[in-house]
PDB file of N, CA and C in Angstrom:
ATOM      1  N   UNK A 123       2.750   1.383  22.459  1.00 82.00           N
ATOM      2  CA  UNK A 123       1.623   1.597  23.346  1.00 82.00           C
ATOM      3  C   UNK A 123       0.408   2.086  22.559  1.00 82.00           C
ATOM      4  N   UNK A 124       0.714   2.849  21.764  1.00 85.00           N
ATOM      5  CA  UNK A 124      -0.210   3.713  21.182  1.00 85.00           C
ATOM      6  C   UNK A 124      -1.295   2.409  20.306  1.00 85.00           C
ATOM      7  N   UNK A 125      -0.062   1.398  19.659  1.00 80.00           N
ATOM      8  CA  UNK A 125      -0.840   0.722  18.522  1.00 80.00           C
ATOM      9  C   UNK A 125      -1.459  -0.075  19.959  1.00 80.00           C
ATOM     10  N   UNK A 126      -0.798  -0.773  20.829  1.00 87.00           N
ATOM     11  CA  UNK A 126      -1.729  -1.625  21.503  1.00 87.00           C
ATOM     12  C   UNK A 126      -3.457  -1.074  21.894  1.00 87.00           C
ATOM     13  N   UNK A 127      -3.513   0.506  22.507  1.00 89.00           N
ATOM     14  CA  UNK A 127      -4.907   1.377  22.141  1.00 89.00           C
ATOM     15  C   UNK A 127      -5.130   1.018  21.207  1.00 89.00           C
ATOM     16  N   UNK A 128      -4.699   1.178  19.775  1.00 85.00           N
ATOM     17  CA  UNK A 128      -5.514   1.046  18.852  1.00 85.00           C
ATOM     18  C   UNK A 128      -6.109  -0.328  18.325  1.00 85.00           C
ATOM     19  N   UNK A 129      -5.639  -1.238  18.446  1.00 83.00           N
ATOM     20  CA  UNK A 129      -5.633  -2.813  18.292  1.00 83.00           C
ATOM     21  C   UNK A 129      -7.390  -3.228  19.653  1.00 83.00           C
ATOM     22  N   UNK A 130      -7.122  -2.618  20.571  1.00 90.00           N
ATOM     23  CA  UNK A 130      -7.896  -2.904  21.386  1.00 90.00           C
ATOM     24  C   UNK A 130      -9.263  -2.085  21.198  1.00 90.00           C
ATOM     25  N   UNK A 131      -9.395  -0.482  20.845  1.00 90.00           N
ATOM     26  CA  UNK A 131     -10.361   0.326  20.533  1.00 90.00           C
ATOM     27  C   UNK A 131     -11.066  -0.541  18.893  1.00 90.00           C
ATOM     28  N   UNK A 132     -10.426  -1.169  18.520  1.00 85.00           N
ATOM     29  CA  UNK A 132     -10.795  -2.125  16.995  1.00 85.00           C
ATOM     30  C   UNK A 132     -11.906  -3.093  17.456  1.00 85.00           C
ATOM     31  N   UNK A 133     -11.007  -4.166  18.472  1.00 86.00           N
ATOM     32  CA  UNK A 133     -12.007  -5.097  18.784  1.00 86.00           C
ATOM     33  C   UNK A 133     -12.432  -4.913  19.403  1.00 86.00           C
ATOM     34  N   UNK A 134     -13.128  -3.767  20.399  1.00 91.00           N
ATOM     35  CA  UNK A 134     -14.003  -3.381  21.000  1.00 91.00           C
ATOM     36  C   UNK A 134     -15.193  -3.093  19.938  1.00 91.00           C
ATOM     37  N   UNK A 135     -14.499  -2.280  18.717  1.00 88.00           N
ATOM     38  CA  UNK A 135     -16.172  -1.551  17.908  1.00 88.00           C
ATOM     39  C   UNK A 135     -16.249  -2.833  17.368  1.00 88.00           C
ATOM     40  N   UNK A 136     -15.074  -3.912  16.781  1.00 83.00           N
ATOM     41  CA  UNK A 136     -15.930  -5.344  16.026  1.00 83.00           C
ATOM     42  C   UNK A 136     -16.729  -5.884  17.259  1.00 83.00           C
ATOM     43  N   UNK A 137     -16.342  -6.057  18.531  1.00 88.00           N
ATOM     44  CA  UNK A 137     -17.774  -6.551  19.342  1.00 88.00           C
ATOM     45  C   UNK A 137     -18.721  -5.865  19.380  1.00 88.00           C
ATOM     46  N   UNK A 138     -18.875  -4.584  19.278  1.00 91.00           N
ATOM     47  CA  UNK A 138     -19.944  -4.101  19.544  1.00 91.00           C
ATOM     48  C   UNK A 138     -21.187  -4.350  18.004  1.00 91.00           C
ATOM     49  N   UNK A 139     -20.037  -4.530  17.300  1.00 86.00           N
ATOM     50  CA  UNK A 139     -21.224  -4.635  16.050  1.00 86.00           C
ATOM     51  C   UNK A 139     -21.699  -6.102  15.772  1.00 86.00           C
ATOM     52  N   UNK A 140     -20.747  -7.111  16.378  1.00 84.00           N
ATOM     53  CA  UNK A 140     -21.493  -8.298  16.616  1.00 84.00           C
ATOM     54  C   UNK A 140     -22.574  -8.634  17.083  1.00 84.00           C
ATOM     55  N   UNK A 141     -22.756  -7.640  18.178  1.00 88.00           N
ATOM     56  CA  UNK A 141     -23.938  -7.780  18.999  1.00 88.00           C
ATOM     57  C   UNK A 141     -24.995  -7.213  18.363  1.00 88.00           C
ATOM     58  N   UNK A 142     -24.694  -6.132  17.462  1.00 86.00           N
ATOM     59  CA  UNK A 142     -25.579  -5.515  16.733  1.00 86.00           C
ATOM     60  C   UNK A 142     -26.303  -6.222  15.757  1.00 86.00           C
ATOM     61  N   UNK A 143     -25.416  -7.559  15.368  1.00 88.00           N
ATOM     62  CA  UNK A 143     -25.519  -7.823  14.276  1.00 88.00           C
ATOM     63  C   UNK A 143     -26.645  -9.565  14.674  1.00 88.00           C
ATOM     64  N   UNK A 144     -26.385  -9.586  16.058  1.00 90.00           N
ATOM     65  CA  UNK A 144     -26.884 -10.872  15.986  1.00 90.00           C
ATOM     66  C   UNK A 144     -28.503 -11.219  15.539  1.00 90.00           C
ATOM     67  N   UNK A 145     -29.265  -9.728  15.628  1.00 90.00           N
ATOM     68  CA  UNK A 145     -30.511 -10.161  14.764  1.00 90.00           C
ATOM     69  C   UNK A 145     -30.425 -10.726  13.657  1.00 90.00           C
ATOM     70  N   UNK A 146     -29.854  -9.860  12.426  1.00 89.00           N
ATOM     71  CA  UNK A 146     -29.407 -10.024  11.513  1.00 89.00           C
ATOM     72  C   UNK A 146     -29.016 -11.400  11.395  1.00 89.00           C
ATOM     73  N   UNK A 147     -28.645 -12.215  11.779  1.00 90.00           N
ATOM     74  CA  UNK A 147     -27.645 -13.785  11.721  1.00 90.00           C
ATOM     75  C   UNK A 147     -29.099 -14.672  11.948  1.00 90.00           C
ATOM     76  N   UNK A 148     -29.761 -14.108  13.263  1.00 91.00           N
ATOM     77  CA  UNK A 148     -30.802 -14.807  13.823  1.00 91.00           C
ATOM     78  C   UNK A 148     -31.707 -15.323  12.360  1.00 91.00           C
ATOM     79  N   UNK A 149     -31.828 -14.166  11.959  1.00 92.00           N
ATOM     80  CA  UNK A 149     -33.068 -14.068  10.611  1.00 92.00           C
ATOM     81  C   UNK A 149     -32.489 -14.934   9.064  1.00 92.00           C
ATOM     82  N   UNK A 150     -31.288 -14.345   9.335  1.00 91.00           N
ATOM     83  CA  UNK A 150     -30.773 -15.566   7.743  1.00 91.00           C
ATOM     84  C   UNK A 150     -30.622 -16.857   8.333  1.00 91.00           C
ATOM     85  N   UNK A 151     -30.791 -17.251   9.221  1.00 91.00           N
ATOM     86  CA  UNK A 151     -30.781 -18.888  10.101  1.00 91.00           C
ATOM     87  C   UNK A 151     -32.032 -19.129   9.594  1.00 91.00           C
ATOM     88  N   UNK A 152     -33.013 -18.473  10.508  1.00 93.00           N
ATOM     89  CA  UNK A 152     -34.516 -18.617   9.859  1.00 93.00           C
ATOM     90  C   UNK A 152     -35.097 -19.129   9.071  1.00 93.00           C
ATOM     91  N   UNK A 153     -34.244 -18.286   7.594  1.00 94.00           N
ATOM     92  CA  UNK A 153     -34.743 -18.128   6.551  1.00 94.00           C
ATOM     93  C   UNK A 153     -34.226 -19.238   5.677  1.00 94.00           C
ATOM     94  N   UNK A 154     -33.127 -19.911   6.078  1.00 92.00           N
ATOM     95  CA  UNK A 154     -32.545 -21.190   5.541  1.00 92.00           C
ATOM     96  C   UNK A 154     -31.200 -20.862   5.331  1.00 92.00           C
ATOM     97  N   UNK A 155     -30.193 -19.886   5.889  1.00 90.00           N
ATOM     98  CA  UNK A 155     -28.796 -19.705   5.427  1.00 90.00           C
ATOM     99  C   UNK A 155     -28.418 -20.705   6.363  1.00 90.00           C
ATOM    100  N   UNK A 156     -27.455 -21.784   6.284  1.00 91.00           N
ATOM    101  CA  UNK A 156     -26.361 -22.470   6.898  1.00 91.00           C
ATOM    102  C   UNK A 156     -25.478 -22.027   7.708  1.00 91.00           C
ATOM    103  N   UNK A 157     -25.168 -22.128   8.348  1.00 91.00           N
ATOM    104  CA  UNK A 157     -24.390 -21.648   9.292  1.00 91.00           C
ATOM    105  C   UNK A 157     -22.595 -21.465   8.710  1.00 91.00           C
ATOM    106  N   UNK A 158     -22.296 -22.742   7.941  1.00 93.00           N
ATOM    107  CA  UNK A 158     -21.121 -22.041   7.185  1.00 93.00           C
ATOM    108  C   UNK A 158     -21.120 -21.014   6.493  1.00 93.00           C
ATOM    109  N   UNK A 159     -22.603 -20.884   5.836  1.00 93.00           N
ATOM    110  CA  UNK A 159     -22.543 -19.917   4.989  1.00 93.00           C
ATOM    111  C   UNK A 159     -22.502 -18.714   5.944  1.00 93.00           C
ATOM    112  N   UNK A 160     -23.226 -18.731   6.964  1.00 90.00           N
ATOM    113  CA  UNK A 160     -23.080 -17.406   7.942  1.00 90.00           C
ATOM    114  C   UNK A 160     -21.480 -17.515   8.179  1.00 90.00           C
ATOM    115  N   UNK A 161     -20.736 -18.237   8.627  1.00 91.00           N
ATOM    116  CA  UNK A 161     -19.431 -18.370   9.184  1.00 91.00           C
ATOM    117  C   UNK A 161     -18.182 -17.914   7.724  1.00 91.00           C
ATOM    118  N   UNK A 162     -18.939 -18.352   6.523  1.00 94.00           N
ATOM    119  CA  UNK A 162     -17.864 -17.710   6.017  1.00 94.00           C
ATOM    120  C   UNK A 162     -17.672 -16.306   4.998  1.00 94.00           C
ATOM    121  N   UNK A 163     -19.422 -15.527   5.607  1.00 90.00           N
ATOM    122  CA  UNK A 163     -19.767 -14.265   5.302  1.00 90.00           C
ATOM    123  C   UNK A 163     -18.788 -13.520   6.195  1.00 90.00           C
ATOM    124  N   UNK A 164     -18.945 -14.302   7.361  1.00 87.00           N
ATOM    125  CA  UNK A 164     -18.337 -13.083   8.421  1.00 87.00           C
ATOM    126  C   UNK A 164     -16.529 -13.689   8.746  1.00 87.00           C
ATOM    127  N   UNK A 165     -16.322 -14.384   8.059  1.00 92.00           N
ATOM    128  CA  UNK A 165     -14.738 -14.293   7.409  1.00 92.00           C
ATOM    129  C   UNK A 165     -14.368 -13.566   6.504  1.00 92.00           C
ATOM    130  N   UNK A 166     -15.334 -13.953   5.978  1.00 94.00           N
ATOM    131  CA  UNK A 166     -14.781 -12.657   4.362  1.00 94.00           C
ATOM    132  C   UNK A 166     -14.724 -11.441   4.968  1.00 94.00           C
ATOM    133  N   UNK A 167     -15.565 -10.763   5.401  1.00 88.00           N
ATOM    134  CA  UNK A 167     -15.493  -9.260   5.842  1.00 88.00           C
ATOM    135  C   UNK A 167     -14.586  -9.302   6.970  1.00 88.00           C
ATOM    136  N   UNK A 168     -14.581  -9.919   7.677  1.00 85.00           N
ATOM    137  CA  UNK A 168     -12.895 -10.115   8.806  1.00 85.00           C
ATOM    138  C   UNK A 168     -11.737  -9.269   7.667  1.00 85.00           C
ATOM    139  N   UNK A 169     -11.556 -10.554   6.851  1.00 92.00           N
ATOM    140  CA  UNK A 169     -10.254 -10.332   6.167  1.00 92.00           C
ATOM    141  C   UNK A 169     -10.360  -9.545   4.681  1.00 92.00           C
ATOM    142  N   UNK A 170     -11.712  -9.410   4.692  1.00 93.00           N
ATOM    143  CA  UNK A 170     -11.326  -7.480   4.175  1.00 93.00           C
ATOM    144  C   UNK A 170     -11.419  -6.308   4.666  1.00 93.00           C
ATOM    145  N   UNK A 171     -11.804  -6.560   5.816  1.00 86.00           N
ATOM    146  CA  UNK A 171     -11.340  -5.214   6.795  1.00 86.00           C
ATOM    147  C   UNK A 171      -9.964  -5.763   7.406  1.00 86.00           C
ATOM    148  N   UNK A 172      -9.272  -6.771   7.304  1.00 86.00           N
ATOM    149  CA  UNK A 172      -7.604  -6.631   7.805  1.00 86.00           C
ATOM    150  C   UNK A 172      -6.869  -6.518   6.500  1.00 86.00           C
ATOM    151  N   UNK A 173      -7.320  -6.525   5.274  1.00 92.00           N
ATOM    152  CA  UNK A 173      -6.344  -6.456   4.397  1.00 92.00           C
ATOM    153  C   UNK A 173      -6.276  -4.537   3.900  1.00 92.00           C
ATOM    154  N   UNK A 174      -7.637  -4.036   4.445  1.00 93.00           N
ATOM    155  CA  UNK A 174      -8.111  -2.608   3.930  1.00 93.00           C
ATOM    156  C   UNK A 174      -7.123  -1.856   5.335  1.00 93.00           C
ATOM    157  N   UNK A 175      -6.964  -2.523   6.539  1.00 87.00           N
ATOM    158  CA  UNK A 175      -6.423  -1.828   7.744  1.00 87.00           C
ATOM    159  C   UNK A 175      -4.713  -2.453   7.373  1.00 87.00           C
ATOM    160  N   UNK A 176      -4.518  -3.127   6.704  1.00 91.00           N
ATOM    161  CA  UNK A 176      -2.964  -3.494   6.253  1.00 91.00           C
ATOM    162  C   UNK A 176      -2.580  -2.409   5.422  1.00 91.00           C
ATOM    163  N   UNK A 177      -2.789  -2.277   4.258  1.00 95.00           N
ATOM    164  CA  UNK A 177      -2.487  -1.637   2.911  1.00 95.00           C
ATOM    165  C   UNK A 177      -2.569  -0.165   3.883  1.00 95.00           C
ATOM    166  N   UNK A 178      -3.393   0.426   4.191  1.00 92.00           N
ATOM    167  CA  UNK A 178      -3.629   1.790   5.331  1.00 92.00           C
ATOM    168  C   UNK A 178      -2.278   1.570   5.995  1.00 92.00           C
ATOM    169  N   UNK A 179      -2.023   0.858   7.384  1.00 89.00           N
ATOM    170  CA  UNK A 179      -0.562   0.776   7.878  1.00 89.00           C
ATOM    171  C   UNK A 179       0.408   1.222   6.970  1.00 89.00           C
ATOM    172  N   UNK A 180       0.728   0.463   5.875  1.00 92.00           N
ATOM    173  CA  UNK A 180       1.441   0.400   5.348  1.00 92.00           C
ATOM    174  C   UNK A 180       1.966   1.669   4.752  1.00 92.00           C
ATOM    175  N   UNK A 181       0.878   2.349   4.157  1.00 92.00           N
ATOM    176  CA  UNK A 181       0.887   3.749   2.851  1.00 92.00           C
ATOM    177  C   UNK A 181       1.244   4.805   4.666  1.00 92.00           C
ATOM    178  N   UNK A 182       0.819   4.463   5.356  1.00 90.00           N
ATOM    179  CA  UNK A 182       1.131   5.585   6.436  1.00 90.00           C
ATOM    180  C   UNK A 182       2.186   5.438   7.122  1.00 90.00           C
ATOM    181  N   UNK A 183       2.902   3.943   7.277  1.00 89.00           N
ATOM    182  CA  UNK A 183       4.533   4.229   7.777  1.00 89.00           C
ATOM    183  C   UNK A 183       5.032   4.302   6.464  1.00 89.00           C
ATOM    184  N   UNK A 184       4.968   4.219   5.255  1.00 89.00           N
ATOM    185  CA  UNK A 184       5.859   4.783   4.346  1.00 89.00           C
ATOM    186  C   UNK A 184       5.599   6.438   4.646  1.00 89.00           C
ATOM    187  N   UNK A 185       4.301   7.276   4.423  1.00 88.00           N
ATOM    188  CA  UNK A 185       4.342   8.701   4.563  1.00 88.00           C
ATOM    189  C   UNK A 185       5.424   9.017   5.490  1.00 88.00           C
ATOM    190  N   UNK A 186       5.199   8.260   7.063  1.00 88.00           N
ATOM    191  CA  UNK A 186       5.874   9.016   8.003  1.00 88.00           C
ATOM    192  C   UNK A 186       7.186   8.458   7.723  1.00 88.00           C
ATOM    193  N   UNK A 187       7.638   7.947   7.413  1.00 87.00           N
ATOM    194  CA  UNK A 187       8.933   7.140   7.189  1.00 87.00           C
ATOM    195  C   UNK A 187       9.740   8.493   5.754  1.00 87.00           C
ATOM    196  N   UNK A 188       9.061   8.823   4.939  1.00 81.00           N
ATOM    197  CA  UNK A 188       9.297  10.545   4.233  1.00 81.00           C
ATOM    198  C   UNK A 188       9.508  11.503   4.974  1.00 81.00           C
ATOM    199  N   UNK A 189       8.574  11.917   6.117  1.00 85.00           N
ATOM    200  CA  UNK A 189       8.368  12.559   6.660  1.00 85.00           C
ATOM    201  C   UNK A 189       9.272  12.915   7.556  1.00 85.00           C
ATOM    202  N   UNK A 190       9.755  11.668   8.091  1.00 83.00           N
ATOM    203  CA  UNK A 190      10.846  11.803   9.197  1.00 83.00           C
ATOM    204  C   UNK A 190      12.034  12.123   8.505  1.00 83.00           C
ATOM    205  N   UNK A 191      12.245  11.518   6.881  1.00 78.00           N
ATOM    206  CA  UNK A 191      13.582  11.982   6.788  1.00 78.00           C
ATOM    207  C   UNK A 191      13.863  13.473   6.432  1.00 78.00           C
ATOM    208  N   UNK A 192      12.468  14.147   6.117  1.00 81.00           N
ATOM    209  CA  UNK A 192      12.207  15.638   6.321  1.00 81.00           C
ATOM    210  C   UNK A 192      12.837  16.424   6.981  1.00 81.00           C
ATOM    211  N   UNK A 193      12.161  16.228   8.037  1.00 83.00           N
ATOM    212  CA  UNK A 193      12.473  16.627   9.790  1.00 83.00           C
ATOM    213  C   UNK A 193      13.722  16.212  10.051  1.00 83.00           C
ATOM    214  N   UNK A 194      14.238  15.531  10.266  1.00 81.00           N
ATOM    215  CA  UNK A 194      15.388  15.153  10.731  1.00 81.00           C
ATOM    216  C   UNK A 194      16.630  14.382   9.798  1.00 81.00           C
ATOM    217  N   UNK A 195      17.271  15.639   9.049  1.00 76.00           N
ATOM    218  CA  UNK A 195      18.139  15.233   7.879  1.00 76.00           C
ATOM    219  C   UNK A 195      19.550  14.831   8.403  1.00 76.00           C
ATOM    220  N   UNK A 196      20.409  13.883   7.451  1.00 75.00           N
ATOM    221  CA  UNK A 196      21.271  13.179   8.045  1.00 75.00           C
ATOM    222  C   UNK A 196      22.294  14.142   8.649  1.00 75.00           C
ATOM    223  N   UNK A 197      23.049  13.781   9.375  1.00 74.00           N
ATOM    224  CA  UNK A 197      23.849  14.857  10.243  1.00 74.00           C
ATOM    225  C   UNK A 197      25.393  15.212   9.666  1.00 74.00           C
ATOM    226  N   UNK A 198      25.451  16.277   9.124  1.00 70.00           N
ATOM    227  CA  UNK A 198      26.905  16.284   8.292  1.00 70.00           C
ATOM    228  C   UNK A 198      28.037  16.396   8.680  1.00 70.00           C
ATOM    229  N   UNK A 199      28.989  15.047   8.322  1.00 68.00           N
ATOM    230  CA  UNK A 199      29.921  14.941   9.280  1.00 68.00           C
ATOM    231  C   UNK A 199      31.163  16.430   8.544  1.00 68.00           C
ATOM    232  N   UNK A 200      31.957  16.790  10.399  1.00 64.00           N
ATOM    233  CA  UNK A 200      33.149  17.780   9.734  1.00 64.00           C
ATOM    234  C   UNK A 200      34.205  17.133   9.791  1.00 64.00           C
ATOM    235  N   UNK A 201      34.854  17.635   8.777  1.00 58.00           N
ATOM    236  CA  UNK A 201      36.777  17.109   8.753  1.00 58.00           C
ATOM    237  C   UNK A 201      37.479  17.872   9.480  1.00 58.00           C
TER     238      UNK A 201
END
């Protein structure tokens, strides 16, 4: 549940900065940028903000994945 919030609070701030951004796009059109070239500016930064939010996941279920075996050590069996 928690990640589905978080997945959704994501593409909420990437729309909001789309919109922010559409001057910005308007003006390199203008100015002679191509539209692939706009299309594959804003791929690149897609998939380096999912590879920068991967590697993050990752280093943080390994922490908690330590963490838990911290907290909750294996249970010792009696004879």
């Amino acid at each position: 549940m928690v990640l589905l919030i978080a997945c959704a609070n994501v593409g909420n701030l990437l729309l909001v900065r789309s919109f922010a951004r559409r001057h910005e796009m308007t003006v390199r059109l203008s100015v002679g940028a191509g539209r692939t070239r706009l299309l594959r500016q804003l791929l690149t930064e897609g998939l380096i903000l999912s590879a920068l939010a991967a590697v993050g996941g990752v280093l943080v279920a390994t922490w908690c994945r330590n963490l838990m075996v911290l907290f909750y050590p294996p249970a010792l069996e009696s004879s």
